[in-house]
GROMACS .gro file of C-alpha atoms in nm:
model
  294
    1UNK     CA    1  -7.367  -5.727   4.067
    2UNK     CA    2  -7.022  -5.658   3.918
    3UNK     CA    3  -7.080  -5.516   3.579
    4UNK     CA    4  -6.733  -5.608   3.454
    5UNK     CA    5  -6.678  -5.249   3.334
    6UNK     CA    6  -6.370  -5.176   3.549
    7UNK     CA    7  -6.176  -5.485   3.443
    8UNK     CA    8  -5.948  -5.519   3.144
    9UNK     CA    9  -6.028  -5.864   2.998
   10UNK     CA   10  -5.749  -6.124   3.004
   11UNK     CA   11  -5.884  -6.293   2.691
   12UNK     CA   12  -5.695  -6.228   2.369
   13UNK     CA   13  -5.733  -6.544   2.158
   14UNK     CA   14  -6.089  -6.634   2.056
   15UNK     CA   15  -6.219  -6.933   1.865
   16UNK     CA   16  -6.563  -6.932   1.700
   17UNK     CA   17  -6.725  -7.248   1.567
   18UNK     CA   18  -6.968  -7.184   1.287
   19UNK     CA   19  -6.984  -6.892   1.043
   20UNK     CA   20  -7.339  -6.837   0.954
   21UNK     CA   21  -7.492  -6.493   1.023
   22UNK     CA   22  -7.429  -6.527   1.397
   23UNK     CA   23  -7.078  -6.673   1.370
   24UNK     CA   24  -6.964  -6.421   1.116
   25UNK     CA   25  -7.100  -6.136   1.335
   26UNK     CA   26  -6.912  -6.277   1.632
   27UNK     CA   27  -6.594  -6.294   1.429
   28UNK     CA   28  -6.639  -5.932   1.317
   29UNK     CA   29  -6.688  -5.786   1.663
   30UNK     CA   30  -6.406  -5.992   1.818
   31UNK     CA   31  -6.166  -5.896   1.543
   32UNK     CA   32  -6.279  -5.533   1.574
   33UNK     CA   33  -6.171  -5.543   1.934
   34UNK     CA   34  -5.812  -5.632   1.813
   35UNK     CA   35  -5.847  -5.997   1.921
   36UNK     CA   36  -5.687  -6.290   1.742
   37UNK     CA   37  -5.981  -6.486   1.590
   38UNK     CA   38  -5.992  -6.832   1.445
   39UNK     CA   39  -6.322  -6.942   1.292
   40UNK     CA   40  -6.375  -7.319   1.254
   41UNK     CA   41  -6.616  -7.423   0.980
   42UNK     CA   42  -6.729  -7.743   0.818
   43UNK     CA   43  -6.601  -7.695   0.469
   44UNK     CA   44  -6.387  -7.462   0.247
   45UNK     CA   45  -6.717  -7.339   0.092
   46UNK     CA   46  -6.850  -7.249   0.444
   47UNK     CA   47  -6.523  -7.052   0.502
   48UNK     CA   48  -6.565  -6.861   0.172
   49UNK     CA   49  -6.929  -6.770   0.257
   50UNK     CA   50  -6.826  -6.670   0.607
   51UNK     CA   51  -6.554  -6.443   0.492
   52UNK     CA   52  -6.786  -6.286   0.240
   53UNK     CA   53  -7.041  -6.213   0.516
   54UNK     CA   54  -6.775  -6.045   0.731
   55UNK     CA   55  -6.630  -5.847   0.443
   56UNK     CA   56  -6.971  -5.725   0.327
   57UNK     CA   57  -7.064  -5.613   0.679
   58UNK     CA   58  -6.738  -5.425   0.731
   59UNK     CA   59  -6.764  -5.270   0.381
   60UNK     CA   60  -7.112  -5.140   0.476
   61UNK     CA   61  -6.948  -4.973   0.788
   62UNK     CA   62  -6.685  -4.816   0.564
   63UNK     CA   63  -6.950  -4.676   0.330
   64UNK     CA   64  -7.139  -4.530   0.624
   65UNK     CA   65  -6.829  -4.363   0.758
   66UNK     CA   66  -6.824  -4.577   1.074
   67UNK     CA   67  -6.476  -4.714   1.007
   68UNK     CA   68  -6.184  -4.653   0.774
   69UNK     CA   69  -6.051  -4.875   0.499
   70UNK     CA   70  -5.732  -4.927   0.688
   71UNK     CA   71  -5.924  -5.038   1.000
   72UNK     CA   72  -6.137  -5.272   0.782
   73UNK     CA   73  -5.821  -5.433   0.637
   74UNK     CA   74  -5.669  -5.473   0.975
   75UNK     CA   75  -5.992  -5.632   1.110
   76UNK     CA   76  -6.006  -5.887   0.827
   77UNK     CA   77  -5.639  -5.974   0.876
   78UNK     CA   78  -5.713  -6.069   1.234
   79UNK     CA   79  -5.961  -6.340   1.132
   80UNK     CA   80  -5.848  -6.677   0.999
   81UNK     CA   81  -6.058  -6.971   0.893
   82UNK     CA   82  -6.001  -7.340   0.934
   83UNK     CA   83  -6.178  -7.674   0.868
   84UNK     CA   84  -5.988  -7.834   1.149
   85UNK     CA   85  -6.131  -7.807   1.498
   86UNK     CA   86  -5.782  -7.901   1.631
   87UNK     CA   87  -5.667  -7.547   1.529
   88UNK     CA   88  -5.852  -7.408   1.824
   89UNK     CA   89  -5.620  -7.587   2.069
   90UNK     CA   90  -5.459  -7.265   2.195
   91UNK     CA   91  -5.779  -7.058   2.232
   92UNK     CA   92  -5.866  -6.887   2.561
   93UNK     CA   93  -6.235  -6.857   2.481
   94UNK     CA   94  -6.430  -7.066   2.229
   95UNK     CA   95  -6.785  -6.957   2.132
   96UNK     CA   96  -7.002  -7.206   1.948
   97UNK     CA   97  -7.248  -7.068   1.697
   98UNK     CA   98  -7.369  -7.384   1.525
   99UNK     CA   99  -7.723  -7.495   1.449
  100UNK     CA  100  -7.968  -7.502   1.741
  101UNK     CA  101  -7.953  -7.882   1.778
  102UNK     CA  102  -7.864  -8.032   2.112
  103UNK     CA  103  -7.698  -8.340   1.976
  104UNK     CA  104  -7.468  -8.137   1.750
  105UNK     CA  105  -7.378  -7.899   2.034
  106UNK     CA  106  -7.313  -8.188   2.282
  107UNK     CA  107  -7.078  -8.355   2.035
  108UNK     CA  108  -6.898  -8.032   1.962
  109UNK     CA  109  -6.837  -7.959   2.333
  110UNK     CA  110  -6.707  -8.308   2.397
  111UNK     CA  111  -6.463  -8.259   2.111
  112UNK     CA  112  -6.355  -7.916   2.224
  113UNK     CA  113  -6.294  -8.049   2.575
  114UNK     CA  114  -6.038  -8.291   2.434
  115UNK     CA  115  -5.882  -8.040   2.196
  116UNK     CA  116  -5.844  -7.708   2.391
  117UNK     CA  117  -5.524  -7.719   2.592
  118UNK     CA  118  -5.553  -7.415   2.821
  119UNK     CA  119  -5.694  -7.550   3.152
  120UNK     CA  120  -5.855  -7.203   3.216
  121UNK     CA  121  -6.016  -7.179   2.871
  122UNK     CA  122  -6.382  -7.095   2.862
  123UNK     CA  123  -6.640  -7.264   2.646
  124UNK     CA  124  -6.942  -7.043   2.556
  125UNK     CA  125  -7.263  -7.141   2.383
  126UNK     CA  126  -7.472  -6.901   2.185
  127UNK     CA  127  -7.779  -7.119   2.230
  128UNK     CA  128  -8.116  -6.943   2.227
  129UNK     CA  129  -8.300  -7.205   2.424
  130UNK     CA  130  -8.096  -7.510   2.532
  131UNK     CA  131  -8.000  -7.544   2.902
  132UNK     CA  132  -7.631  -7.451   2.968
  133UNK     CA  133  -7.616  -7.724   3.225
  134UNK     CA  134  -7.685  -8.005   2.974
  135UNK     CA  135  -7.425  -7.877   2.733
  136UNK     CA  136  -7.166  -7.835   3.012
  137UNK     CA  137  -7.209  -8.202   3.108
  138UNK     CA  138  -7.039  -8.291   2.775
  139UNK     CA  139  -6.712  -8.158   2.917
  140UNK     CA  140  -6.488  -8.232   3.210
  141UNK     CA  141  -6.487  -7.867   3.309
  142UNK     CA  142  -6.852  -7.766   3.347
  143UNK     CA  143  -6.747  -7.476   3.578
  144UNK     CA  144  -6.595  -7.311   3.264
  145UNK     CA  145  -6.907  -7.340   3.040
  146UNK     CA  146  -7.129  -7.040   3.010
  147UNK     CA  147  -7.415  -6.917   2.792
  148UNK     CA  148  -7.345  -6.599   2.588
  149UNK     CA  149  -7.654  -6.531   2.386
  150UNK     CA  150  -7.578  -6.257   2.134
  151UNK     CA  151  -7.842  -6.112   1.907
  152UNK     CA  152  -7.850  -6.081   1.526
  153UNK     CA  153  -7.691  -5.881   1.368
  154UNK     CA  154  -7.413  -5.897   1.636
  155UNK     CA  155  -7.229  -5.582   1.528
  156UNK     CA  156  -7.541  -5.375   1.559
  157UNK     CA  157  -7.726  -5.530   1.851
  158UNK     CA  158  -7.588  -5.413   2.191
  159UNK     CA  159  -7.721  -5.691   2.420
  160UNK     CA  160  -7.567  -6.015   2.547
  161UNK     CA  161  -7.755  -6.245   2.782
  162UNK     CA  162  -7.504  -6.410   3.003
  163UNK     CA  163  -7.605  -6.739   3.164
  164UNK     CA  164  -7.416  -6.960   3.403
  165UNK     CA  165  -7.538  -7.304   3.507
  166UNK     CA  166  -7.551  -7.427   3.861
  167UNK     CA  167  -7.196  -7.555   3.805
  168UNK     CA  168  -7.048  -7.248   3.636
  169UNK     CA  169  -6.783  -7.078   3.842
  170UNK     CA  170  -6.846  -6.712   3.932
  171UNK     CA  171  -6.496  -6.634   3.805
  172UNK     CA  172  -6.596  -6.769   3.467
  173UNK     CA  173  -6.906  -6.550   3.451
  174UNK     CA  174  -6.705  -6.246   3.555
  175UNK     CA  175  -6.434  -6.308   3.297
  176UNK     CA  176  -6.691  -6.330   3.020
  177UNK     CA  177  -6.880  -6.034   3.151
  178UNK     CA  178  -6.559  -5.825   3.141
  179UNK     CA  179  -6.486  -5.950   2.795
  180UNK     CA  180  -6.833  -5.856   2.655
  181UNK     CA  181  -6.842  -5.513   2.824
  182UNK     CA  182  -6.482  -5.395   2.810
  183UNK     CA  183  -6.367  -5.546   2.476
  184UNK     CA  184  -6.682  -5.581   2.269
  185UNK     CA  185  -6.863  -5.275   2.408
  186UNK     CA  186  -7.183  -5.479   2.475
  187UNK     CA  187  -7.454  -5.439   2.744
  188UNK     CA  188  -7.491  -5.755   2.960
  189UNK     CA  189  -7.785  -5.889   3.143
  190UNK     CA  190  -7.757  -6.204   3.353
  191UNK     CA  191  -8.016  -6.467   3.302
  192UNK     CA  192  -8.102  -6.790   3.492
  193UNK     CA  193  -8.025  -7.118   3.314
  194UNK     CA  194  -8.370  -7.181   3.187
  195UNK     CA  195  -8.492  -7.232   2.827
  196UNK     CA  196  -8.536  -6.901   2.649
  197UNK     CA  197  -8.350  -6.712   2.919
  198UNK     CA  198  -8.509  -6.360   2.944
  199UNK     CA  199  -8.562  -6.228   2.596
  200UNK     CA  200  -8.679  -6.533   2.403
  201UNK     CA  201  -8.911  -6.637   2.690
  202UNK     CA  202  -9.093  -6.311   2.624
  203UNK     CA  203  -9.035  -6.277   2.252
  204UNK     CA  204  -9.123  -6.626   2.112
  205UNK     CA  205  -9.484  -6.643   2.236
  206UNK     CA  206  -9.540  -6.298   2.072
  207UNK     CA  207  -9.407  -6.425   1.742
  208UNK     CA  208  -9.606  -6.751   1.758
  209UNK     CA  209  -9.924  -6.556   1.833
  210UNK     CA  210  -9.870  -6.351   1.523
  211UNK     CA  211  -9.840  -6.670   1.319
  212UNK     CA  212 -10.157  -6.810   1.468
  213UNK     CA  213 -10.336  -6.492   1.362
  214UNK     CA  214 -10.229  -6.552   0.999
  215UNK     CA  215 -10.296  -6.928   1.017
  216UNK     CA  216 -10.655  -6.867   1.141
  217UNK     CA  217 -10.726  -6.601   0.883
  218UNK     CA  218 -10.764  -6.312   1.136
  219UNK     CA  219 -10.516  -6.100   0.938
  220UNK     CA  220 -10.260  -6.117   0.661
  221UNK     CA  221  -9.884  -6.118   0.738
  222UNK     CA  222  -9.861  -5.773   0.591
  223UNK     CA  223 -10.142  -5.633   0.812
  224UNK     CA  224 -10.006  -5.797   1.129
  225UNK     CA  225  -9.663  -5.638   1.069
  226UNK     CA  226  -9.809  -5.299   0.970
  227UNK     CA  227 -10.028  -5.306   1.283
  228UNK     CA  228  -9.739  -5.359   1.516
  229UNK     CA  229  -9.501  -5.111   1.351
  230UNK     CA  230  -9.753  -4.837   1.292
  231UNK     CA  231  -9.975  -4.895   1.594
  232UNK     CA  232  -9.721  -5.000   1.858
  233UNK     CA  233  -9.404  -4.828   1.729
  234UNK     CA  234  -9.212  -5.150   1.696
  235UNK     CA  235  -8.915  -5.110   1.452
  236UNK     CA  236  -9.005  -5.432   1.277
  237UNK     CA  237  -9.325  -5.644   1.265
  238UNK     CA  238  -9.325  -5.986   1.435
  239UNK     CA  239  -9.346  -6.191   1.108
  240UNK     CA  240  -9.068  -5.995   0.936
  241UNK     CA  241  -8.866  -6.041   1.258
  242UNK     CA  242  -8.943  -6.413   1.249
  243UNK     CA  243  -8.819  -6.428   0.889
  244UNK     CA  244  -8.503  -6.247   0.985
  245UNK     CA  245  -8.431  -6.488   1.279
  246UNK     CA  246  -8.496  -6.785   1.050
  247UNK     CA  247  -8.815  -6.996   1.086
  248UNK     CA  248  -8.617  -7.310   1.136
  249UNK     CA  249  -8.427  -7.150   1.426
  250UNK     CA  250  -8.747  -7.014   1.570
  251UNK     CA  251  -8.917  -7.353   1.551
  252UNK     CA  252  -8.616  -7.504   1.732
  253UNK     CA  253  -8.632  -7.244   2.004
  254UNK     CA  254  -9.006  -7.289   2.042
  255UNK     CA  255  -8.956  -7.665   2.075
  256UNK     CA  256  -8.697  -7.608   2.351
  257UNK     CA  257  -8.929  -7.379   2.538
  258UNK     CA  258  -9.216  -7.619   2.509
  259UNK     CA  259  -9.008  -7.914   2.612
  260UNK     CA  260  -8.909  -7.733   2.936
  261UNK     CA  261  -9.233  -7.557   3.029
  262UNK     CA  262  -9.512  -7.751   2.856
  263UNK     CA  263  -9.701  -7.423   2.817
  264UNK     CA  264  -9.933  -7.403   2.505
  265UNK     CA  265  -9.806  -7.056   2.420
  266UNK     CA  266  -9.466  -7.205   2.344
  267UNK     CA  267  -9.609  -7.470   2.103
  268UNK     CA  268  -9.523  -7.405   1.738
  269UNK     CA  269  -9.836  -7.368   1.520
  270UNK     CA  270  -9.877  -7.617   1.240
  271UNK     CA  271  -9.821  -7.334   0.986
  272UNK     CA  272  -9.468  -7.282   1.120
  273UNK     CA  273  -9.388  -7.655   1.104
  274UNK     CA  274  -9.517  -7.682   0.748
  275UNK     CA  275  -9.321  -7.382   0.630
  276UNK     CA  276  -9.001  -7.532   0.777
  277UNK     CA  277  -9.080  -7.862   0.616
  278UNK     CA  278  -9.109  -7.687   0.288
  279UNK     CA  279  -8.787  -7.496   0.314
  280UNK     CA  280  -8.957  -7.159   0.352
  281UNK     CA  281  -8.721  -7.040   0.622
  282UNK     CA  282  -8.745  -6.667   0.592
  283UNK     CA  283  -8.495  -6.416   0.459
  284UNK     CA  284  -8.209  -6.662   0.430
  285UNK     CA  285  -8.408  -6.886   0.189
  286UNK     CA  286  -8.566  -6.598   0.004
  287UNK     CA  287  -8.918  -6.664   0.125
  288UNK     CA  288  -9.101  -6.698   0.457
  289UNK     CA  289  -9.398  -6.492   0.563
  290UNK     CA  290  -9.271  -6.232   0.317
  291UNK     CA  291  -9.078  -6.266  -0.012
  292UNK     CA  292  -8.712  -6.161  -0.034
  293UNK     CA  293  -8.646  -6.265  -0.393
  294UNK     CA  294  -8.409  -6.024  -0.559
   0.00000   0.00000   0.00000
């Protein structure tokens, strides 16, 4: 397999749709690679929050001595925000990082297909569980649609899962692989176009099993997490990791896995569903299996 490491990427103008934790992380690493980045968001308030996320992340890097103030300022200058999707018309690569909802992603790709002018432009989805093939069918260029599953937090996590559908051109996969390795300094593994790809197909059943332990009264959330960190050497317990991912996101990923495979281990336990219904989404809402107030 070509690892893309000996190619200089031909991609210089990147569009990102969405600026939550994932979108802001993507904006940061792309701008850090000296790329021209436009982030499309739904409202001026989303733009403000997104810029604050990026700024806070780069400021932490300055405090840790990982970058200079001048490099931080240059990075931030390379990111612009817009509420108009049409402003992505000249992009060579557009990565969507919107909510894990198939209908929303399908509508977005159909709109991008009409807007982006470059006939060689690549559309990438950061989906955790949805088939790339289904999303690609919303466009007239499915051979240029690929899955690029980054991990949160994007600046710190080295892995990208790269997934082409049965219709994705090998040249598309190679261009994105070179982009991720050469420009973003990421490690890439290729995954088949199946729900969950490689990592989530292994990770999600583990997280759901931890929730079932709590739900059935076998152990508390604190003891489950302490057991896996102190007993197995994991850097983070499964329930604290679930809180970091977002319980709503995890529920959506589990639903996608269960829809494809119909395996009981992928079925979300009732406790997870009730927590999502109640707005207990994990760290981003201040409370999940653990409390993050203050």
